[in-house]
CSV table of C-alpha atoms in Angstrom, one decimal:
chain,number,residue,atom,x,y,z
A,1,UNK,CA,-9.6,-7.9,19.9
A,2,UNK,CA,-11.8,-11.0,18.9
A,3,UNK,CA,-15.7,-9.9,18.6
A,4,UNK,CA,-14.3,-6.1,17.6
A,5,UNK,CA,-12.5,-7.9,14.0
A,6,UNK,CA,-15.0,-9.9,13.4
A,7,UNK,CA,-17.8,-7.3,13.3
A,8,UNK,CA,-14.9,-4.9,11.6
A,9,UNK,CA,-15.1,-7.6,8.4
A,10,UNK,CA,-18.7,-8.6,8.6
A,11,UNK,CA,-19.1,-4.0,8.3
A,12,UNK,CA,-16.5,-4.3,5.8
A,13,UNK,CA,-17.4,-7.6,3.7
A,14,UNK,CA,-21.2,-5.9,2.7
A,15,UNK,CA,-19.7,-2.8,2.2
A,16,UNK,CA,-19.6,-2.5,-2.1
A,17,UNK,CA,-16.0,-1.0,-1.5
A,18,UNK,CA,-14.1,-3.8,-1.9
A,19,UNK,CA,-15.0,-5.2,-4.8
A,20,UNK,CA,-15.2,-1.6,-6.4
A,21,UNK,CA,-11.4,-1.8,-5.3
A,22,UNK,CA,-10.9,-4.7,-6.9
A,23,UNK,CA,-12.2,-3.6,-10.4
A,24,UNK,CA,-11.3,-0.2,-10.4
A,25,UNK,CA,-7.7,-1.7,-9.7
A,26,UNK,CA,-8.5,-3.9,-12.6
A,27,UNK,CA,-9.1,-0.6,-14.8
A,28,UNK,CA,-6.2,1.2,-14.2
A,29,UNK,CA,-3.9,-2.0,-14.8
A,30,UNK,CA,-5.2,-1.7,-18.1
A,31,UNK,CA,-5.0,1.6,-17.8
A,32,UNK,CA,-0.8,1.3,-17.3
A,33,UNK,CA,-1.6,-0.5,-20.5
A,34,UNK,CA,-2.5,1.8,-22.9
A,35,UNK,CA,-0.7,4.0,-21.8
A,36,UNK,CA,2.4,1.9,-22.2
A,37,UNK,CA,4.6,1.8,-25.3
A,38,UNK,CA,4.5,-1.9,-25.8
A,39,UNK,CA,4.2,-4.4,-22.6
A,40,UNK,CA,7.9,-5.3,-21.6
A,41,UNK,CA,9.6,-7.4,-19.1
A,42,UNK,CA,9.0,-4.3,-16.9
A,43,UNK,CA,6.0,-3.6,-16.9
A,44,UNK,CA,5.3,-7.6,-16.3
A,45,UNK,CA,7.3,-7.2,-13.2
A,46,UNK,CA,5.3,-4.6,-12.1
A,47,UNK,CA,2.5,-6.4,-12.5
A,48,UNK,CA,1.3,-3.8,-14.8
A,49,UNK,CA,1.6,-1.6,-12.3
A,50,UNK,CA,-0.7,-3.3,-9.8
A,51,UNK,CA,1.8,-2.5,-6.9
A,52,UNK,CA,1.2,1.6,-7.6
A,53,UNK,CA,-2.2,1.3,-7.8
A,54,UNK,CA,-2.8,-0.7,-5.3
A,55,UNK,CA,-1.2,1.4,-2.7
A,56,UNK,CA,-3.6,4.1,-3.8
A,57,UNK,CA,-6.8,2.5,-3.3
A,58,UNK,CA,-6.0,1.1,0.2
A,59,UNK,CA,-4.8,4.9,1.1
A,60,UNK,CA,-8.6,5.6,0.0
A,61,UNK,CA,-10.3,3.0,1.6
A,62,UNK,CA,-8.3,3.9,4.9
A,63,UNK,CA,-9.3,7.0,5.1
A,64,UNK,CA,-13.0,6.1,5.0
A,65,UNK,CA,-12.4,3.6,7.2
A,66,UNK,CA,-12.3,6.0,9.9
A,67,UNK,CA,-14.1,9.3,8.5
A,68,UNK,CA,-17.2,7.0,7.5
A,69,UNK,CA,-17.1,5.8,11.2
A,70,UNK,CA,-17.5,10.1,12.2
A,71,UNK,CA,-19.4,11.2,9.8
A,72,UNK,CA,-22.2,8.7,10.0
A,73,UNK,CA,-22.3,9.2,13.6
A,74,UNK,CA,-21.3,5.4,14.0
A,75,UNK,CA,-18.3,5.0,15.5
A,76,UNK,CA,-20.7,5.5,19.0
A,77,UNK,CA,-22.3,2.7,19.4
A,78,UNK,CA,-18.4,0.9,18.2
A,79,UNK,CA,-17.4,2.5,21.6
A,80,UNK,CA,-20.5,1.6,24.0
A,81,UNK,CA,-20.3,-2.0,22.9
A,82,UNK,CA,-16.4,-2.2,23.4
A,83,UNK,CA,-14.6,-1.5,26.7
A,84,UNK,CA,-10.9,-1.5,24.9
A,85,UNK,CA,-10.6,1.0,21.4
A,86,UNK,CA,-6.8,-0.7,21.5
A,87,UNK,CA,-8.8,-3.6,20.2
A,88,UNK,CA,-11.0,-1.4,18.0
A,89,UNK,CA,-8.1,0.4,16.6
A,90,UNK,CA,-6.6,-3.0,15.6
A,91,UNK,CA,-9.1,-4.5,14.2
A,92,UNK,CA,-9.5,-2.2,11.1
A,93,UNK,CA,-6.4,-2.0,10.2
A,94,UNK,CA,-5.6,-5.7,10.6
A,95,UNK,CA,-8.6,-5.6,8.6
A,96,UNK,CA,-7.0,-2.9,5.9
A,97,UNK,CA,-3.7,-5.5,5.9
A,98,UNK,CA,-6.0,-8.4,5.1
A,99,UNK,CA,-7.7,-6.2,2.4
A,100,UNK,CA,-4.0,-5.6,1.1
A,101,UNK,CA,-3.1,-8.8,0.9
A,102,UNK,CA,-6.7,-9.5,-1.0
A,103,UNK,CA,-6.1,-7.5,-3.5
A,104,UNK,CA,-2.7,-7.7,-4.1
A,105,UNK,CA,-3.6,-10.9,-5.0
A,106,UNK,CA,-5.8,-10.3,-7.7
A,107,UNK,CA,-3.7,-7.8,-9.2
A,108,UNK,CA,-1.3,-11.0,-9.8
A,109,UNK,CA,-4.3,-13.2,-11.4
A,110,UNK,CA,-5.0,-10.3,-13.3
A,111,UNK,CA,-1.5,-9.9,-13.9
A,112,UNK,CA,-1.5,-13.7,-15.8
A,113,UNK,CA,-4.5,-13.4,-17.5
A,114,UNK,CA,-3.6,-9.9,-18.8
A,115,UNK,CA,-0.2,-11.9,-20.1
A,116,UNK,CA,-2.3,-14.6,-21.8
A,117,UNK,CA,-4.7,-12.6,-23.2
A,118,UNK,CA,-2.7,-9.6,-24.6
A,119,UNK,CA,1.2,-10.7,-24.6
A,120,UNK,CA,1.0,-14.9,-25.0
A,121,UNK,CA,4.1,-17.4,-25.1
A,122,UNK,CA,6.4,-13.8,-27.0
A,123,UNK,CA,7.8,-13.8,-23.3
A,124,UNK,CA,7.7,-17.0,-20.4
A,125,UNK,CA,7.7,-16.2,-16.4
A,126,UNK,CA,10.5,-18.1,-15.3
A,127,UNK,CA,13.2,-15.3,-18.4
A,128,UNK,CA,15.5,-14.1,-16.6
A,129,UNK,CA,15.7,-9.9,-15.5
A,130,UNK,CA,18.1,-9.3,-13.4
A,131,UNK,CA,19.5,-12.1,-11.8
A,132,UNK,CA,15.7,-13.3,-11.5
A,133,UNK,CA,12.5,-15.5,-13.7
A,134,UNK,CA,9.9,-13.0,-14.7
A,135,UNK,CA,7.2,-14.6,-12.3
A,136,UNK,CA,9.8,-14.8,-9.2
A,137,UNK,CA,10.7,-10.4,-10.2
A,138,UNK,CA,6.8,-9.9,-9.8
A,139,UNK,CA,6.4,-11.9,-6.6
A,140,UNK,CA,9.2,-10.0,-5.6
A,141,UNK,CA,7.4,-7.0,-6.2
A,142,UNK,CA,4.3,-8.1,-4.8
A,143,UNK,CA,5.7,-9.4,-1.3
A,144,UNK,CA,7.5,-5.2,-1.2
A,145,UNK,CA,4.1,-3.8,-1.8
A,146,UNK,CA,2.8,-5.5,0.6
A,147,UNK,CA,5.4,-4.7,3.2
A,148,UNK,CA,5.1,-0.8,2.3
A,149,UNK,CA,1.2,-0.8,2.4
A,150,UNK,CA,1.8,-2.1,6.7
A,151,UNK,CA,3.7,1.1,6.4
A,152,UNK,CA,1.3,3.1,4.2
A,153,UNK,CA,-1.5,2.5,6.2
A,154,UNK,CA,-0.6,2.8,9.6
A,155,UNK,CA,0.5,6.4,8.1
A,156,UNK,CA,-2.8,7.0,6.6
A,157,UNK,CA,-4.6,6.6,9.7
A,158,UNK,CA,-2.2,9.4,11.4
A,159,UNK,CA,-3.2,11.3,8.4
A,160,UNK,CA,-6.8,11.3,9.0
A,161,UNK,CA,-7.1,11.1,12.3
A,162,UNK,CA,-5.4,14.2,12.2
A,163,UNK,CA,-6.6,15.7,9.5
A,164,UNK,CA,-9.8,14.7,9.6
A,165,UNK,CA,-10.7,15.7,5.5
A,166,UNK,CA,-10.8,12.5,3.2
A,167,UNK,CA,-9.9,14.7,0.3
A,168,UNK,CA,-6.2,16.3,1.9
A,169,UNK,CA,-5.3,13.0,3.2
A,170,UNK,CA,-5.8,10.8,-0.5
A,171,UNK,CA,-4.0,14.2,-1.7
A,172,UNK,CA,-1.1,13.7,0.2
A,173,UNK,CA,-0.8,9.9,-0.8
A,174,UNK,CA,-0.8,10.1,-4.1
A,175,UNK,CA,1.9,13.0,-3.7
A,176,UNK,CA,3.9,10.6,-1.9
A,177,UNK,CA,3.3,7.4,-4.4
A,178,UNK,CA,3.6,9.6,-7.4
A,179,UNK,CA,7.0,12.2,-5.5
A,180,UNK,CA,8.1,10.7,-3.1
A,181,UNK,CA,10.1,8.7,-4.3
A,182,UNK,CA,11.8,11.4,-6.1
A,183,UNK,CA,12.1,13.9,-3.8
A,184,UNK,CA,13.9,11.3,-2.0
A,185,UNK,CA,16.5,11.2,-4.5
A,186,UNK,CA,17.3,14.9,-4.6
A,187,UNK,CA,17.2,15.2,-1.6
A,188,UNK,CA,19.9,12.3,-1.7
A,189,UNK,CA,22.1,13.9,-4.2
A,190,UNK,CA,21.4,17.7,-3.2
A,191,UNK,CA,23.2,16.6,0.5
A,192,UNK,CA,25.4,13.6,-1.3
A,193,UNK,CA,27.1,14.0,2.6
A,194,UNK,CA,24.0,12.8,4.4
A,195,UNK,CA,22.4,10.8,2.4
A,196,UNK,CA,23.6,7.8,4.1
A,197,UNK,CA,21.2,9.8,6.9
A,198,UNK,CA,19.2,10.7,4.6
A,199,UNK,CA,18.5,7.8,3.2
A,200,UNK,CA,16.3,6.3,6.6
A,201,UNK,CA,13.5,9.1,5.2
A,202,UNK,CA,10.0,8.2,4.6
A,203,UNK,CA,9.5,9.3,0.9
A,204,UNK,CA,12.8,6.4,0.9
A,205,UNK,CA,10.1,3.8,1.7
A,206,UNK,CA,8.1,2.8,-1.1
A,207,UNK,CA,11.0,1.3,-3.5
A,208,UNK,CA,10.6,-1.7,-1.7
A,209,UNK,CA,8.1,-1.9,-4.7
A,210,UNK,CA,11.0,-1.8,-7.0
A,211,UNK,CA,14.2,-3.1,-5.1
A,212,UNK,CA,13.7,-6.3,-3.9
A,213,UNK,CA,14.3,-7.9,-7.6
A,214,UNK,CA,16.1,-5.7,-8.7
A,215,UNK,CA,19.2,-5.1,-6.3
A,216,UNK,CA,19.9,-2.3,-9.1
A,217,UNK,CA,17.9,-0.1,-6.9
A,218,UNK,CA,20.4,-0.3,-3.6
A,219,UNK,CA,22.4,2.6,-5.8
A,220,UNK,CA,19.8,5.0,-5.9
A,221,UNK,CA,18.2,3.8,-2.1
A,222,UNK,CA,21.5,3.3,-0.6
A,223,UNK,CA,19.8,0.1,1.7
A,224,UNK,CA,20.4,-3.1,1.4
A,225,UNK,CA,17.2,-5.1,1.4
A,226,UNK,CA,17.0,-6.0,4.7
A,227,UNK,CA,17.6,-2.4,5.8
A,228,UNK,CA,14.9,-1.4,3.3
A,229,UNK,CA,12.2,-4.0,4.8
A,230,UNK,CA,13.7,-3.0,8.2
A,231,UNK,CA,12.6,0.3,7.7
A,232,UNK,CA,9.2,-0.4,6.6
A,233,UNK,CA,8.6,-2.5,9.4
A,234,UNK,CA,9.8,0.2,12.0
A,235,UNK,CA,7.6,2.7,10.5
A,236,UNK,CA,4.7,1.0,10.2
A,237,UNK,CA,4.5,0.4,13.7
A,238,UNK,CA,5.7,4.1,15.4
A,239,UNK,CA,2.8,4.8,12.5
A,240,UNK,CA,0.7,2.6,14.5
A,241,UNK,CA,1.3,3.7,17.6
A,242,UNK,CA,0.9,7.0,17.3
A,243,UNK,CA,-2.3,6.3,15.3
A,244,UNK,CA,-3.6,3.8,18.2
A,245,UNK,CA,-1.9,7.0,20.4
A,246,UNK,CA,-4.6,9.7,18.6
A,247,UNK,CA,-7.7,7.4,18.3
A,248,UNK,CA,-7.7,7.6,22.2
A,249,UNK,CA,-7.6,10.8,23.0
A,250,UNK,CA,-9.8,11.5,20.3
A,251,UNK,CA,-13.8,13.3,20.8
A,252,UNK,CA,-16.5,11.0,19.6
């Protein structure tokens, strides 16, 4: 496992994609500002959209990490070097999770820099926002995004192993990112008698990005913070297990 992990880190670190991901995140955060009416406390707590954009970037990277190996015919070499497919798949998952942490850390750093340049002292990081300071709300939202990324990485790996088409998987990821929460809310409004059950649907999980810093979101998700965290972790473990099973059975 250690050798597989070091090998995956080495390959990932020597590609340009990780750097591009960070630069793209910065560009998309600036795009968010450009398309916003004004910079508000809410926008600050969301890290100028860093969480939502990080999800899309990680989906693309997750898809590429698997498809690249099969496309370039390097998966056979990896299988030859290791007798443990589980360790190889787990190593890829861990690398993606660690990069997710790095990407979100860059998002927080960019948020401080952008706020300092464009807003200055107009808003203080210690100002109250829904019972939290702006800085605490930002960190809570980033923490929620990280938890959701565990789920979305595992889910993306399953999709690319099943569908084997990068564009299709990325489009599904985009649909979940931009429409998932709305579709989940629509389903619970359409079937109010089933809302306590429908609240556990996977599309509802993305709301953890905002709910940890805003308890009013519970009126939309019908789940408490702890329930939303546990549900995300359960889905992450479930999809990780499914992905691992598919990966072990898939022909090279």
